[in-house]
Tab-separated table of C-alpha atoms in Angstrom:
chain	number	residue	atom	x	y	z
K	992	ASP	CA	-41.635	-68.106	4.297
K	993	ALA	CA	-37.964	-68.211	3.421
K	994	GLY	CA	-36.682	-71.444	5.695
K	995	ILE	CA	-34.485	-69.455	7.767
K	996	THR	CA	-34.771	-70.128	11.496
K	997	GLN	CA	-32.423	-67.916	13.578
K	998	SER	CA	-31.437	-68.197	17.460
K	999	PRO	CA	-31.561	-67.354	19.498
K	1000	ARG	CA	-34.101	-63.998	18.850
K	1001	HIS	CA	-32.790	-62.106	21.705
K	1002	LYS	CA	-30.238	-62.067	23.812
K	1003	VAL	CA	-28.176	-60.020	26.346
K	1004	THR	CA	-24.991	-60.431	27.455
K	1005	GLU	CA	-22.260	-59.354	29.533
K	1006	THR	CA	-18.941	-57.528	27.910
K	1007	GLY	CA	-16.336	-60.099	27.769
K	1008	THR	CA	-18.206	-63.141	27.355
K	1009	PRO	CA	-18.770	-65.389	24.294
K	1010	VAL	CA	-22.030	-65.596	22.099
K	1011	THR	CA	-22.631	-67.706	19.058
K	1012	LEU	CA	-25.643	-66.994	17.047
K	1013	ARG	CA	-26.765	-69.645	15.037
K	1014	CYS	CA	-28.556	-69.852	11.576
K	1015	HIS	CA	-30.599	-72.778	10.623
K	1016	GLN	CA	-32.245	-72.669	6.965
K	1017	THR	CA	-34.122	-75.777	5.095
K	1018	GLU	CA	-33.634	-74.496	1.509
K	1019	ASN	CA	-30.464	-76.195	0.840
K	1020	HIS	CA	-28.889	-73.238	-0.538
K	1021	ARG	CA	-25.280	-72.450	-1.046
K	1022	TYR	CA	-25.143	-69.183	0.076
K	1023	MET	CA	-25.273	-67.851	3.647
K	1024	TYR	CA	-24.636	-64.554	5.103
K	1025	TRP	CA	-24.344	-62.654	8.279
K	1026	TYR	CA	-25.345	-59.147	8.232
K	1027	ARG	CA	-25.599	-56.541	11.174
K	1028	GLN	CA	-28.128	-53.922	11.230
K	1029	ASP	CA	-27.768	-50.480	12.678
K	1030	PRO	CA	-29.310	-47.186	13.051
K	1031	GLY	CA	-27.821	-44.953	10.115
K	1032	HIS	CA	-25.866	-48.111	8.242
K	1033	GLY	CA	-28.135	-50.092	7.223
K	1034	LEU	CA	-27.082	-53.576	6.994
K	1035	ARG	CA	-23.350	-54.568	6.892
K	1036	LEU	CA	-22.305	-57.808	6.056
K	1037	ILE	CA	-19.938	-59.826	8.505
K	1038	HIS	CA	-19.159	-63.179	7.021
K	1039	TYR	CA	-20.462	-65.246	4.300
K	1040	SER	CA	-20.448	-68.925	3.301
K	1041	TYR	CA	-20.295	-70.122	-0.299
K	1042	GLY	CA	-20.393	-73.816	0.835
K	1043	VAL	CA	-19.579	-75.892	3.370
K	1044	LYS	CA	-16.401	-75.028	5.170
K	1045	ASP	CA	-15.808	-72.292	2.558
K	1046	THR	CA	-16.420	-68.710	4.396
K	1047	ASP	CA	-15.136	-65.459	3.554
K	1048	LYS	CA	-15.071	-61.913	5.509
K	1049	GLY	CA	-16.961	-58.476	5.267
K	1050	GLU	CA	-17.183	-55.655	5.602
K	1051	VAL	CA	-17.563	-55.255	9.393
K	1052	SER	CA	-15.569	-58.676	10.278
K	1053	ASP	CA	-13.419	-57.778	13.018
K	1054	GLY	CA	-14.311	-59.274	16.266
K	1055	TYR	CA	-16.591	-62.009	14.558
K	1056	SER	CA	-15.636	-65.577	13.608
K	1057	VAL	CA	-17.892	-68.291	11.836
K	1058	SER	CA	-18.368	-71.648	10.896
K	1059	ARG	CA	-20.120	-73.705	8.457
K	1060	SER	CA	-19.755	-77.564	9.090
K	1061	LYS	CA	-23.179	-78.758	7.546
K	1062	THR	CA	-25.145	-77.041	4.572
K	1063	GLU	CA	-27.837	-75.787	6.530
K	1064	ASP	CA	-26.196	-74.363	9.607
K	1065	PHE	CA	-24.388	-71.198	9.704
K	1066	LEU	CA	-22.788	-69.905	13.190
K	1067	LEU	CA	-22.076	-66.433	13.804
K	1068	THR	CA	-19.236	-66.048	17.015
K	1069	LEU	CA	-18.761	-63.635	19.307
K	1070	GLU	CA	-15.307	-64.581	20.862
K	1071	SER	CA	-15.327	-61.770	23.983
K	1072	ALA	CA	-18.626	-59.423	23.270
K	1073	THR	CA	-18.115	-56.018	23.525
K	1074	SER	CA	-20.911	-52.874	23.872
K	1075	SER	CA	-19.927	-51.937	20.036
K	1076	GLN	CA	-21.683	-55.206	19.133
K	1077	THR	CA	-25.052	-54.609	20.083
K	1078	SER	CA	-27.001	-54.722	16.858
K	1079	VAL	CA	-29.373	-56.562	15.373
K	1080	TYR	CA	-27.956	-59.700	13.481
K	1081	PHE	CA	-29.795	-61.158	10.098
K	1082	CYS	CA	-28.919	-64.642	8.656
K	1083	ALA	CA	-29.575	-64.578	4.965
K	1084	ILE	CA	-29.265	-66.954	2.268
K	1085	SER	CA	-29.095	-67.641	-1.621
K	1086	ASP	CA	-28.828	-70.284	-4.128
K	1087	ALA	CA	-26.339	-70.024	-6.722
K	1088	ARG	CA	-28.481	-70.947	-10.003
K	1089	ARG	CA	-26.888	-68.094	-11.690
K	1090	GLN	CA	-24.278	-65.859	-11.234
K	1091	GLY	CA	-25.451	-63.282	-9.439
K	1092	GLY	CA	-28.947	-61.401	-9.441
K	1093	ASN	CA	-30.246	-64.423	-7.317
K	1094	THR	CA	-32.759	-63.338	-4.595
K	1095	ILE	CA	-31.233	-62.945	-1.237
K	1096	TYR	CA	-33.966	-64.002	1.705
K	1097	PHE	CA	-33.659	-62.939	5.372
K	1098	GLY	CA	-34.638	-64.329	8.429
K	1099	GLU	CA	-35.982	-62.670	11.270
K	1100	GLY	CA	-33.375	-61.164	13.174
K	1101	SER	CA	-31.583	-62.013	16.445
K	1102	TRP	CA	-31.582	-58.595	18.729
K	1103	LEU	CA	-28.261	-59.055	21.220
K	1104	THR	CA	-27.783	-56.578	23.693
K	1105	VAL	CA	-24.009	-56.305	25.445
K	1106	VAL	CA	-24.190	-54.767	28.568
P	326	ALA	CA	-15.549	-50.463	-4.893
P	327	GLN	CA	-19.272	-50.239	-4.199
P	328	SER	CA	-21.268	-47.505	-2.096
P	329	VAL	CA	-24.960	-46.866	-1.944
P	330	THR	CA	-26.438	-43.653	-0.922
P	331	GLN	CA	-30.114	-43.583	-0.058
P	332	LEU	CA	-30.891	-39.541	-0.469
P	333	ASP	CA	-33.770	-39.418	2.442
P	334	SER	CA	-33.378	-40.665	5.828
P	335	GLN	CA	-37.026	-40.283	6.623
P	336	VAL	CA	-40.194	-39.662	4.395
P	337	PRO	CA	-43.528	-38.448	5.699
P	338	VAL	CA	-46.524	-38.568	3.179
P	339	PHE	CA	-50.117	-38.390	3.296
P	340	GLU	CA	-51.989	-41.700	2.673
P	341	GLU	CA	-53.131	-41.978	-1.551
P	342	ALA	CA	-50.208	-39.264	-2.052
P	343	PRO	CA	-47.675	-40.737	-4.362
P	344	VAL	CA	-44.136	-41.170	-3.117
P	345	GLU	CA	-40.675	-41.504	-4.425
P	346	LEU	CA	-37.474	-42.968	-2.820
P	347	ARG	CA	-34.414	-42.202	-3.972
P	348	CYS	CA	-31.138	-44.299	-4.742
P	349	ASN	CA	-27.763	-43.307	-6.165
P	350	TYR	CA	-25.022	-45.763	-6.464
P	351	SER	CA	-21.322	-45.578	-7.338
P	352	SER	CA	-19.499	-48.542	-8.843
P	353	SER	CA	-16.760	-48.927	-11.051
P	354	VAL	CA	-18.249	-52.296	-12.319
P	355	SER	CA	-21.823	-53.633	-13.728
P	356	VAL	CA	-23.929	-53.800	-10.847
P	357	TYR	CA	-27.880	-55.755	-10.079
P	358	LEU	CA	-29.797	-53.445	-8.148
P	359	PHE	CA	-32.466	-54.329	-5.137
P	360	TRP	CA	-35.102	-52.476	-3.127
P	361	TYR	CA	-35.844	-54.592	0.313
P	362	VAL	CA	-39.148	-53.202	2.887
P	363	GLN	CA	-38.042	-54.148	6.278
P	364	TYR	CA	-41.729	-54.165	8.882
P	365	PRO	CA	-41.180	-53.272	12.329
P	366	ASN	CA	-39.165	-56.061	13.893
P	367	GLN	CA	-39.422	-58.159	10.918
P	368	GLY	CA	-36.307	-59.118	8.464
P	369	LEU	CA	-36.240	-57.781	4.817
P	370	GLN	CA	-38.211	-58.608	2.346
P	371	LEU	CA	-37.500	-58.211	-1.164
P	372	LEU	CA	-39.570	-55.658	-3.383
P	373	LEU	CA	-38.206	-56.118	-6.725
P	374	LYS	CA	-34.733	-56.027	-8.280
P	375	TYR	CA	-33.196	-55.022	-11.709
P	376	LEU	CA	-31.013	-57.485	-13.370
P	377	SER	CA	-31.038	-56.651	-17.130
P	378	GLY	CA	-33.157	-55.522	-19.736
P	379	SER	CA	-36.157	-52.829	-19.234
P	380	THR	CA	-35.194	-50.188	-17.101
P	381	LEU	CA	-38.685	-50.071	-15.594
P	382	VAL	CA	-38.909	-52.806	-12.780
P	383	LYS	CA	-42.171	-53.279	-10.872
P	384	GLY	CA	-42.531	-54.993	-7.961
P	385	ILE	CA	-44.870	-56.340	-5.243
P	386	ASN	CA	-47.719	-54.308	-3.610
P	387	GLY	CA	-47.559	-51.810	-6.398
P	388	PHE	CA	-43.854	-50.573	-6.279
P	389	GLU	CA	-41.943	-49.894	-9.147
P	390	ALA	CA	-38.252	-48.610	-9.862
P	391	GLU	CA	-36.175	-46.723	-12.707
P	392	PHE	CA	-32.942	-47.896	-13.411
P	393	ASN	CA	-31.203	-44.444	-15.057
P	394	LYS	CA	-27.303	-45.997	-15.735
P	395	SER	CA	-26.188	-42.124	-16.923
P	396	GLN	CA	-27.389	-41.082	-13.657
P	397	THR	CA	-26.522	-44.276	-11.698
P	398	SER	CA	-30.040	-44.034	-9.402
P	399	PHE	CA	-32.571	-46.575	-8.874
P	400	HIS	CA	-35.290	-44.872	-7.153
P	401	LEU	CA	-38.737	-46.228	-6.134
P	402	ARG	CA	-42.306	-44.919	-6.815
P	403	LYS	CA	-45.509	-45.411	-6.058
P	404	PRO	CA	-48.747	-43.671	-7.480
P	405	SER	CA	-50.857	-43.921	-4.192
P	406	VAL	CA	-49.679	-45.343	-0.997
P	407	HIS	CA	-51.296	-46.773	2.102
P	408	ILE	CA	-51.032	-47.054	5.602
P	409	SER	CA	-49.644	-49.862	5.551
P	410	ASP	CA	-46.841	-49.190	3.587
P	411	THR	CA	-45.209	-47.437	6.743
P	412	ALA	CA	-41.789	-49.441	6.732
P	413	GLU	CA	-38.268	-48.890	6.302
P	414	TYR	CA	-36.707	-49.217	2.506
P	415	PHE	CA	-33.448	-50.437	1.559
P	416	CYS	CA	-31.880	-49.976	-1.805
P	417	ALA	CA	-29.105	-52.790	-2.440
P	418	VAL	CA	-26.480	-53.549	-5.131
P	419	SER	CA	-24.444	-56.311	-6.040
P	420	TRP	CA	-21.691	-56.972	-8.558
P	421	ILE	CA	-22.672	-59.024	-11.261
P	422	GLN	CA	-19.425	-61.338	-11.181
P	423	GLY	CA	-17.989	-63.014	-8.243
P	424	ALA	CA	-19.831	-64.137	-4.965
P	425	GLN	CA	-23.123	-62.419	-4.686
P	426	LYS	CA	-22.849	-59.778	-1.904
P	427	LEU	CA	-25.505	-57.141	-1.166
P	428	VAL	CA	-23.953	-53.439	-0.280
P	429	PHE	CA	-26.968	-51.640	1.361
P	430	GLY	CA	-27.873	-47.952	1.787
P	431	GLN	CA	-28.543	-47.034	5.017
P	432	GLY	CA	-32.368	-47.282	4.878
P	433	THR	CA	-35.613	-44.318	4.119
P	434	ARG	CA	-38.297	-44.460	7.185
P	435	LEU	CA	-41.180	-43.824	5.044
P	436	THR	CA	-44.233	-42.888	7.531
P	437	ILE	CA	-47.537	-42.886	5.551
P	438	ASN	CA	-50.294	-40.133	7.780
P	439	PRO	CA	-53.630	-40.496	7.606
């Protein structure tokens, strides 16, 4: 158990509606990440955070925004959901005790369907 | 830029047979290398990682991987698989310097047949 809770775990929403996914950690780790998983693409980084209010874009950030107001929470928002954002979303965490090579731990995933 | 290629999207093998899942990477700088496993409807779990030192890395569940710098490969092996090894396996790399971000391959689905 990596101490990561994602909510909601499953959601169906309509095109054009806003959606927020929440990631909560109990490990007090510095780094938090949002990935999306799609068949044939593996996992792709959407956004990541390296501290409270410190975030940066990943490989597939268009259409997504994030916020981190507390160490333990990292929110992913789809401002206006589209069908191409139907995916499984994974939150991940990592500490920063060493430069690189730290294990990144993943949550259980959030299944989002945009209809 | 980094990229990771898993050469097989699906690998079917019989129980107790050996298996090798292939991974090649491309990077202009030094990287760390990882293998993750994903069981159905679950998150990813770290199998093993290569940071430095011995090029043969042993992980959980009897898996091992060998780093080959000249061939830029990090193939995963297990000498005898079990039904419980049925899962999807992901190879990933991260830069040694800077923010730690994983770049994943497309995944290999390992199916064990009795």
